[in-house]
mmCIF file of C-alpha atoms in Angstrom:
data_model
loop_
_atom_site.group_PDB
_atom_site.id
_atom_site.type_symbol
_atom_site.label_atom_id
_atom_site.label_comp_id
_atom_site.label_asym_id
_atom_site.label_seq_id
_atom_site.Cartn_x
_atom_site.Cartn_y
_atom_site.Cartn_z
ATOM 1 C CA UNK A 17 -21.131 -43.484 17.304
ATOM 2 C CA UNK A 18 -20.224 -40.799 19.863
ATOM 3 C CA UNK A 19 -16.830 -40.333 18.187
ATOM 4 C CA UNK A 20 -18.549 -39.886 14.829
ATOM 5 C CA UNK A 21 -20.860 -37.224 16.236
ATOM 6 C CA UNK A 22 -17.926 -35.464 17.875
ATOM 7 C CA UNK A 23 -15.968 -35.349 14.621
ATOM 8 C CA UNK A 24 -19.042 -34.052 12.812
ATOM 9 C CA UNK A 25 -19.364 -31.177 15.289
ATOM 10 C CA UNK A 26 -15.647 -30.355 15.027
ATOM 11 C CA UNK A 27 -15.709 -30.249 11.235
ATOM 12 C CA UNK A 28 -18.859 -28.138 11.291
ATOM 13 C CA UNK A 29 -17.225 -25.578 13.582
ATOM 14 C CA UNK A 30 -14.055 -25.497 11.476
ATOM 15 C CA UNK A 31 -16.137 -25.064 8.341
ATOM 16 C CA UNK A 32 -18.002 -22.144 9.876
ATOM 17 C CA UNK A 33 -14.684 -20.496 10.800
ATOM 18 C CA UNK A 34 -13.355 -21.008 7.298
ATOM 19 C CA UNK A 35 -16.365 -19.264 5.823
ATOM 20 C CA UNK A 36 -15.659 -16.372 8.216
ATOM 21 C CA UNK A 37 -12.064 -16.130 7.012
ATOM 22 C CA UNK A 38 -12.977 -15.776 3.362
ATOM 23 C CA UNK A 39 -16.631 -15.067 2.707
ATOM 24 C CA UNK A 40 -18.337 -17.474 0.322
ATOM 25 C CA UNK A 41 -15.158 -19.553 -0.051
ATOM 26 C CA UNK A 42 -16.933 -22.895 0.057
ATOM 27 C CA UNK A 43 -19.928 -21.777 -2.027
ATOM 28 C CA UNK A 44 -18.123 -19.874 -4.800
ATOM 29 C CA UNK A 45 -18.545 -21.284 -8.308
ATOM 30 C CA UNK A 46 -15.799 -19.077 -9.776
ATOM 31 C CA UNK A 47 -12.733 -17.435 -8.153
ATOM 32 C CA UNK A 48 -14.347 -14.012 -8.622
ATOM 33 C CA UNK A 49 -17.059 -14.947 -6.129
ATOM 34 C CA UNK A 50 -14.569 -15.657 -3.333
ATOM 35 C CA UNK A 51 -14.691 -12.907 -0.725
ATOM 36 C CA UNK A 52 -18.067 -11.566 -1.869
ATOM 37 C CA UNK A 53 -20.749 -11.846 0.768
ATOM 38 C CA UNK A 54 -24.227 -12.963 -0.116
ATOM 39 C CA UNK A 55 -27.262 -10.732 0.410
ATOM 40 C CA UNK A 56 -28.175 -12.730 3.516
ATOM 41 C CA UNK A 57 -24.695 -12.294 4.953
ATOM 42 C CA UNK A 58 -24.726 -8.553 4.323
ATOM 43 C CA UNK A 59 -28.152 -8.268 5.945
ATOM 44 C CA UNK A 60 -27.099 -10.051 9.129
ATOM 45 C CA UNK A 61 -23.573 -8.667 9.227
ATOM 46 C CA UNK A 62 -22.702 -6.339 12.083
ATOM 47 C CA UNK A 63 -18.961 -6.431 11.646
ATOM 48 C CA UNK A 64 -17.718 -3.144 13.066
ATOM 49 C CA UNK A 65 -14.848 -2.256 15.389
ATOM 50 C CA UNK A 66 -15.720 -2.385 19.064
ATOM 51 C CA UNK A 67 -16.418 1.242 20.019
ATOM 52 C CA UNK A 68 -14.434 2.873 22.780
ATOM 53 C CA UNK A 69 -16.413 3.581 25.916
ATOM 54 C CA UNK A 70 -16.804 7.146 27.102
ATOM 55 C CA UNK A 71 -14.273 8.085 29.783
ATOM 56 C CA UNK A 72 -14.903 11.219 31.795
ATOM 57 C CA UNK A 73 -11.864 13.256 32.800
ATOM 58 C CA UNK A 74 -12.847 12.906 36.450
ATOM 59 C CA UNK A 75 -12.641 9.106 36.142
ATOM 60 C CA UNK A 76 -8.955 9.209 35.129
ATOM 61 C CA UNK A 77 -7.101 8.872 38.412
ATOM 62 C CA UNK A 78 -3.666 8.620 36.753
ATOM 63 C CA UNK A 79 -2.492 9.134 33.195
ATOM 64 C CA UNK A 80 0.829 8.870 31.367
ATOM 65 C CA UNK A 81 1.564 9.318 27.646
ATOM 66 C CA UNK A 82 4.267 7.052 26.236
ATOM 67 C CA UNK A 83 5.904 6.565 22.863
ATOM 68 C CA UNK A 84 7.021 3.089 21.767
ATOM 69 C CA UNK A 85 9.096 1.631 18.953
ATOM 70 C CA UNK A 86 7.892 -1.580 17.290
ATOM 71 C CA UNK A 87 10.776 -3.409 15.618
ATOM 72 C CA UNK A 88 9.528 -5.458 12.652
ATOM 73 C CA UNK A 89 12.590 -7.739 12.835
ATOM 74 C CA UNK A 90 11.052 -9.381 15.901
ATOM 75 C CA UNK A 91 9.049 -12.498 15.120
ATOM 76 C CA UNK A 92 6.093 -11.486 17.268
ATOM 77 C CA UNK A 93 5.691 -8.352 15.094
ATOM 78 C CA UNK A 94 5.709 -10.201 11.754
ATOM 79 C CA UNK A 95 1.900 -9.894 11.291
ATOM 80 C CA UNK A 96 2.424 -6.120 10.977
ATOM 81 C CA UNK A 97 5.157 -6.553 8.343
ATOM 82 C CA UNK A 98 4.059 -9.331 5.986
ATOM 83 C CA UNK A 99 3.174 -9.850 3.206
ATOM 84 C CA UNK A 100 5.815 -7.745 1.455
ATOM 85 C CA UNK A 101 5.204 -9.356 -1.950
ATOM 86 C CA UNK A 102 1.517 -9.313 -2.895
ATOM 87 C CA UNK A 103 1.955 -11.192 -6.172
ATOM 88 C CA UNK A 104 1.506 -14.583 -4.523
ATOM 89 C CA UNK A 105 -1.216 -13.844 -1.948
ATOM 90 C CA UNK A 106 -4.908 -13.051 -2.154
ATOM 91 C CA UNK A 107 -6.328 -9.555 -2.415
ATOM 92 C CA UNK A 108 -7.526 -9.718 1.182
ATOM 93 C CA UNK A 109 -3.975 -9.984 2.572
ATOM 94 C CA UNK A 110 -1.962 -6.781 2.806
ATOM 95 C CA UNK A 111 0.647 -5.457 5.227
ATOM 96 C CA UNK A 112 -0.218 -2.702 7.682
ATOM 97 C CA UNK A 113 1.852 -0.173 5.715
ATOM 98 C CA UNK A 114 0.013 -1.024 2.494
ATOM 99 C CA UNK A 115 -3.340 -0.696 4.256
ATOM 100 C CA UNK A 116 -2.416 2.756 5.566
ATOM 101 C CA UNK A 117 -0.990 3.877 2.223
ATOM 102 C CA UNK A 118 -4.006 2.646 0.256
ATOM 103 C CA UNK A 119 -6.312 4.380 2.727
ATOM 104 C CA UNK A 120 -4.487 7.688 2.299
ATOM 105 C CA UNK A 121 -4.499 7.414 -1.500
ATOM 106 C CA UNK A 122 -8.204 6.536 -1.617
ATOM 107 C CA UNK A 123 -9.175 9.344 0.740
ATOM 108 C CA UNK A 124 -10.485 7.063 3.495
ATOM 109 C CA UNK A 125 -7.679 8.211 5.790
ATOM 110 C CA UNK A 126 -7.496 11.977 6.137
ATOM 111 C CA UNK A 127 -6.130 12.518 9.652
ATOM 112 C CA UNK A 128 -2.460 12.478 8.600
ATOM 113 C CA UNK A 129 0.090 14.682 10.350
ATOM 114 C CA UNK A 130 3.743 15.536 10.141
ATOM 115 C CA UNK A 131 4.413 15.169 13.870
ATOM 116 C CA UNK A 132 3.184 13.192 16.860
ATOM 117 C CA UNK A 133 1.520 16.225 18.481
ATOM 118 C CA UNK A 134 -0.848 16.698 15.511
ATOM 119 C CA UNK A 135 0.275 20.261 14.841
ATOM 120 C CA UNK A 136 0.724 20.126 11.066
ATOM 121 C CA UNK A 137 -1.881 18.261 9.042
ATOM 122 C CA UNK A 138 -0.684 16.775 5.765
ATOM 123 C CA UNK A 139 -2.553 16.083 2.536
ATOM 124 C CA UNK A 140 -1.770 13.403 -0.021
ATOM 125 C CA UNK A 141 0.091 15.951 -2.143
ATOM 126 C CA UNK A 142 2.196 16.962 0.870
ATOM 127 C CA UNK A 143 3.428 13.454 1.644
ATOM 128 C CA UNK A 144 3.463 11.961 -1.866
ATOM 129 C CA UNK A 145 7.171 12.706 -2.225
ATOM 130 C CA UNK A 146 7.791 10.615 0.895
ATOM 131 C CA UNK A 147 6.748 7.340 -0.742
ATOM 132 C CA UNK A 148 7.233 8.190 -4.441
ATOM 133 C CA UNK A 149 10.169 9.897 -6.177
ATOM 134 C CA UNK A 150 10.758 10.563 -9.874
ATOM 135 C CA UNK A 151 14.218 11.270 -11.247
ATOM 136 C CA UNK A 152 15.720 11.713 -14.714
ATOM 137 C CA UNK A 153 18.335 9.167 -15.750
ATOM 138 C CA UNK A 154 21.771 10.173 -17.034
ATOM 139 C CA UNK A 155 20.701 9.225 -20.539
ATOM 140 C CA UNK A 156 17.635 11.421 -20.125
ATOM 141 C CA UNK A 157 19.780 14.374 -19.064
ATOM 142 C CA UNK A 158 21.963 13.924 -22.139
ATOM 143 C CA UNK A 159 18.854 13.729 -24.321
ATOM 144 C CA UNK A 160 17.487 16.913 -22.747
ATOM 145 C CA UNK A 161 20.773 18.788 -23.239
ATOM 146 C CA UNK A 162 21.105 17.664 -26.870
ATOM 147 C CA UNK A 163 17.610 18.929 -27.764
ATOM 148 C CA UNK A 164 17.341 21.688 -25.192
ATOM 149 C CA UNK A 165 15.420 24.142 -27.381
ATOM 150 C CA UNK A 166 12.868 21.508 -28.426
ATOM 151 C CA UNK A 167 12.194 20.405 -24.869
ATOM 152 C CA UNK A 168 12.081 23.954 -23.542
ATOM 153 C CA UNK A 169 9.570 25.027 -26.179
ATOM 154 C CA UNK A 170 7.448 21.938 -25.599
ATOM 155 C CA UNK A 171 7.887 20.479 -29.080
ATOM 156 C CA UNK A 172 9.362 17.371 -27.474
ATOM 157 C CA UNK A 173 8.467 15.618 -24.219
ATOM 158 C CA UNK A 174 10.863 13.392 -22.342
ATOM 159 C CA UNK A 175 9.650 9.811 -22.653
ATOM 160 C CA UNK A 176 9.105 7.470 -19.707
ATOM 161 C CA UNK A 177 12.205 5.427 -20.584
ATOM 162 C CA UNK A 178 14.305 8.343 -19.312
ATOM 163 C CA UNK A 179 12.447 8.569 -15.991
ATOM 164 C CA UNK A 180 13.200 6.460 -12.917
ATOM 165 C CA UNK A 181 10.310 6.043 -10.475
ATOM 166 C CA UNK A 182 11.189 4.910 -6.947
ATOM 167 C CA UNK A 183 8.318 3.852 -4.693
ATOM 168 C CA UNK A 184 8.320 2.583 -1.142
ATOM 169 C CA UNK A 185 6.875 -0.836 -0.428
ATOM 170 C CA UNK A 186 6.114 -2.834 2.691
ATOM 171 C CA UNK A 187 9.596 -4.363 2.480
ATOM 172 C CA UNK A 188 11.147 -0.926 3.118
ATOM 173 C CA UNK A 189 9.395 -0.426 6.465
ATOM 174 C CA UNK A 190 11.679 -1.255 9.381
ATOM 175 C CA UNK A 191 9.281 -0.486 12.216
ATOM 176 C CA UNK A 192 6.494 1.637 13.643
ATOM 177 C CA UNK A 193 6.364 4.323 16.270
ATOM 178 C CA UNK A 194 3.205 4.494 18.331
ATOM 179 C CA UNK A 195 1.884 7.049 20.788
ATOM 180 C CA UNK A 196 -0.472 5.906 23.501
ATOM 181 C CA UNK A 197 -2.000 6.873 26.825
ATOM 182 C CA UNK A 198 -1.932 4.672 29.922
ATOM 183 C CA UNK A 199 -4.593 5.614 32.450
ATOM 184 C CA UNK A 200 -6.220 4.226 35.572
ATOM 185 C CA UNK A 201 -9.996 4.287 35.306
ATOM 186 C CA UNK A 202 -11.257 4.630 38.881
ATOM 187 C CA UNK A 203 -14.807 3.823 37.808
ATOM 188 C CA UNK A 204 -13.723 0.468 36.374
ATOM 189 C CA UNK A 205 -10.811 0.108 38.838
ATOM 190 C CA UNK A 206 -8.567 -0.926 35.993
ATOM 191 C CA UNK A 207 -5.382 0.203 34.270
ATOM 192 C CA UNK A 208 -6.119 0.701 30.561
ATOM 193 C CA UNK A 209 -4.310 1.723 27.396
ATOM 194 C CA UNK A 210 -5.571 3.856 24.524
ATOM 195 C CA UNK A 211 -3.609 3.997 21.263
ATOM 196 C CA UNK A 212 -3.504 7.544 19.894
ATOM 197 C CA UNK A 213 -1.220 7.577 16.842
ATOM 198 C CA UNK A 214 0.912 5.353 14.651
ATOM 199 C CA UNK A 215 3.819 6.187 12.343
ATOM 200 C CA UNK A 216 5.675 3.933 9.872
ATOM 201 C CA UNK A 217 9.465 4.175 9.846
ATOM 202 C CA UNK A 218 11.277 3.700 6.549
ATOM 203 C CA UNK A 219 13.794 5.264 4.192
ATOM 204 C CA UNK A 220 12.232 8.107 2.236
ATOM 205 C CA UNK A 221 11.783 7.377 -1.476
ATOM 206 C CA UNK A 222 14.206 10.161 -2.445
ATOM 207 C CA UNK A 223 16.900 8.772 -0.146
ATOM 208 C CA UNK A 224 16.204 5.212 -1.303
ATOM 209 C CA UNK A 225 16.820 6.266 -4.916
ATOM 210 C CA UNK A 226 20.180 7.753 -3.901
ATOM 211 C CA UNK A 227 21.244 4.688 -1.900
ATOM 212 C CA UNK A 228 20.701 6.194 1.543
ATOM 213 C CA UNK A 229 19.272 3.698 4.051
ATOM 214 C CA UNK A 230 18.584 6.016 7.009
ATOM 215 C CA UNK A 231 15.051 5.413 8.297
ATOM 216 C CA UNK A 232 12.838 8.372 9.221
ATOM 217 C CA UNK A 233 9.277 8.986 10.388
ATOM 218 C CA UNK A 234 7.155 9.015 7.225
ATOM 219 C CA UNK A 235 3.875 10.355 8.611
ATOM 220 C CA UNK A 236 1.735 10.166 11.750
ATOM 221 C CA UNK A 237 -1.842 8.897 11.578
ATOM 222 C CA UNK A 238 -4.396 9.643 14.285
ATOM 223 C CA UNK A 239 -5.405 6.121 15.260
ATOM 224 C CA UNK A 240 -9.055 6.521 16.418
ATOM 225 C CA UNK A 241 -9.964 7.976 13.002
ATOM 226 C CA UNK A 242 -8.670 4.956 11.043
ATOM 227 C CA UNK A 243 -10.187 2.142 13.093
ATOM 228 C CA UNK A 244 -12.840 1.370 10.459
ATOM 229 C CA UNK A 245 -10.169 1.029 7.750
ATOM 230 C CA UNK A 246 -7.970 -1.163 9.943
ATOM 231 C CA UNK A 247 -10.958 -3.292 10.949
ATOM 232 C CA UNK A 248 -11.637 -4.180 7.315
ATOM 233 C CA UNK A 249 -8.023 -5.310 6.807
ATOM 234 C CA UNK A 250 -6.981 -8.660 8.239
ATOM 235 C CA UNK A 251 -3.621 -9.714 9.638
ATOM 236 C CA UNK A 252 -2.493 -13.328 9.296
ATOM 237 C CA UNK A 253 -3.186 -15.625 12.230
ATOM 238 C CA UNK A 254 -0.427 -18.237 12.309
ATOM 239 C CA UNK A 255 -2.307 -20.452 14.759
ATOM 240 C CA UNK A 256 -5.564 -20.541 12.821
ATOM 241 C CA UNK A 257 -5.774 -19.107 9.310
ATOM 242 C CA UNK A 258 -9.549 -19.575 9.377
ATOM 243 C CA UNK A 259 -9.785 -16.869 12.033
ATOM 244 C CA UNK A 260 -7.750 -13.855 10.839
ATOM 245 C CA UNK A 261 -7.191 -10.916 13.175
ATOM 246 C CA UNK A 262 -8.086 -7.388 12.171
ATOM 247 C CA UNK A 263 -5.309 -4.826 12.460
ATOM 248 C CA UNK A 264 -7.588 -2.808 14.732
ATOM 249 C CA UNK A 265 -7.939 -5.766 17.113
ATOM 250 C CA UNK A 266 -4.248 -6.626 16.908
ATOM 251 C CA UNK A 267 -3.122 -3.118 17.859
ATOM 252 C CA UNK A 268 -5.796 -2.411 20.472
ATOM 253 C CA UNK A 269 -5.130 -5.710 22.232
ATOM 254 C CA UNK A 270 -1.364 -4.991 22.097
ATOM 255 C CA UNK A 271 -0.471 -8.242 20.355
ATOM 256 C CA UNK A 272 2.971 -6.901 19.533
ATOM 257 C CA UNK A 273 6.195 -6.053 21.307
ATOM 258 C CA UNK A 274 7.250 -2.436 21.687
ATOM 259 C CA UNK A 275 10.033 -0.638 23.531
ATOM 260 C CA UNK A 276 9.299 2.695 25.196
ATOM 261 C CA UNK A 277 11.647 5.350 23.840
ATOM 262 C CA UNK A 278 9.947 8.426 25.329
ATOM 263 C CA UNK A 279 7.500 9.444 28.030
ATOM 264 C CA UNK A 280 5.945 12.814 28.721
ATOM 265 C CA UNK A 281 8.142 14.662 31.190
ATOM 266 C CA UNK A 282 9.057 18.077 32.520
ATOM 267 C CA UNK A 283 12.083 18.287 30.208
ATOM 268 C CA UNK A 284 9.992 18.915 27.101
ATOM 269 C CA UNK A 285 9.215 15.231 26.550
ATOM 270 C CA UNK A 286 12.846 14.405 25.882
ATOM 271 C CA UNK A 287 13.598 10.893 24.656
ATOM 272 C CA UNK A 288 15.429 8.259 26.670
ATOM 273 C CA UNK A 289 18.262 8.460 24.156
ATOM 274 C CA UNK A 290 18.768 12.128 25.051
ATOM 275 C CA UNK A 291 19.817 11.376 28.629
ATOM 276 C CA UNK A 292 21.066 7.789 28.200
ATOM 277 C CA UNK A 293 23.576 8.419 25.433
ATOM 278 C CA UNK A 294 25.574 5.720 23.631
ATOM 279 C CA UNK A 295 24.430 2.944 25.941
ATOM 280 C CA UNK A 296 21.772 0.656 24.466
ATOM 281 C CA UNK A 297 21.610 -1.560 27.542
ATOM 282 C CA UNK A 298 20.894 1.360 29.868
ATOM 283 C CA UNK A 299 18.274 2.643 27.428
ATOM 284 C CA UNK A 300 16.457 -0.713 27.580
ATOM 285 C CA UNK A 301 16.668 -0.738 31.371
ATOM 286 C CA UNK A 302 15.258 2.786 31.488
ATOM 287 C CA UNK A 303 12.416 1.688 29.195
ATOM 288 C CA UNK A 304 11.617 -1.142 31.605
ATOM 289 C CA UNK A 305 11.745 1.312 34.518
ATOM 290 C CA UNK A 306 9.063 3.454 32.864
ATOM 291 C CA UNK A 307 6.897 0.365 32.330
ATOM 292 C CA UNK A 308 7.392 -0.715 35.923
ATOM 293 C CA UNK A 309 6.472 2.752 37.195
ATOM 294 C CA UNK A 310 3.126 2.554 35.396
ATOM 295 C CA UNK A 311 2.474 -1.002 36.588
ATOM 296 C CA UNK A 312 3.354 -0.141 40.171
ATOM 297 C CA UNK A 313 0.689 2.535 40.299
ATOM 298 C CA UNK A 314 -1.987 -0.058 39.606
ATOM 299 C CA UNK A 315 -0.474 -2.515 42.083
ATOM 300 C CA UNK A 316 -0.259 0.129 44.792
ATOM 301 C CA UNK A 317 -3.985 0.775 44.438
ATOM 302 C CA UNK A 318 -4.659 -2.654 45.968
ATOM 303 C CA UNK A 319 -2.308 -2.277 48.954
ATOM 304 C CA UNK A 320 -4.032 -1.346 52.153
#
């Protein structure tokens, strides 16, 4: 009897988690109702990203800005990469790149910049060529030359069959660069991390159309301004699909692996690659040295 009660409790908990993963999944009468919350759920819902606490400048005993590279080929970083093909997954599952891109296109994400110091703000029109490129085919060029006067005067318009459209997808993203700030909060007596910016790395659409595979920084997004958008998007939880993780939670809790490639320094914030040339092993060791330097500060606080 006790075993029966135990199993009943377990299944009840699992069922409650499943309803959290996809709202109204077990109560939907048609597929269209899956994911739509009921009026009661909306009334009691307080699902917002955990706000950052206020930190006074006087409470920051030590601070260090670092830049990291997240390689999406590493298994631990797969939740940021997949799914790359959305034809066989639900509407609620999108990759981080797709979430950012959709947010920019819809106007929900406006704090987009061309560099990691937030000097040059970019609009959708400014960065549209980065992820979308249109080019005329060879047959279209021949068509245009054969009827040059008609096309020039506007009597004829080049049809879509003569236009190649190249768009970036999640599969083209090879990694992310992030900028963050490590600081020791003397009020809380704790070493903390605050993510400041994120940048997808991929081949530009123009280069992709021409067969070039060199990856570049596409755009920088100021992270605190997009937390609401990232909180609404869920990353896949391999251990329990009934409890998905929001991208905001995943990034803030540092559930990824990144390698430091730059720290703020007196040499104009030069990268590790600038002074550790042509030696990948030494670059990794230098990255670990920067990490250890930050950790040691916290450890030294507790030595008397």
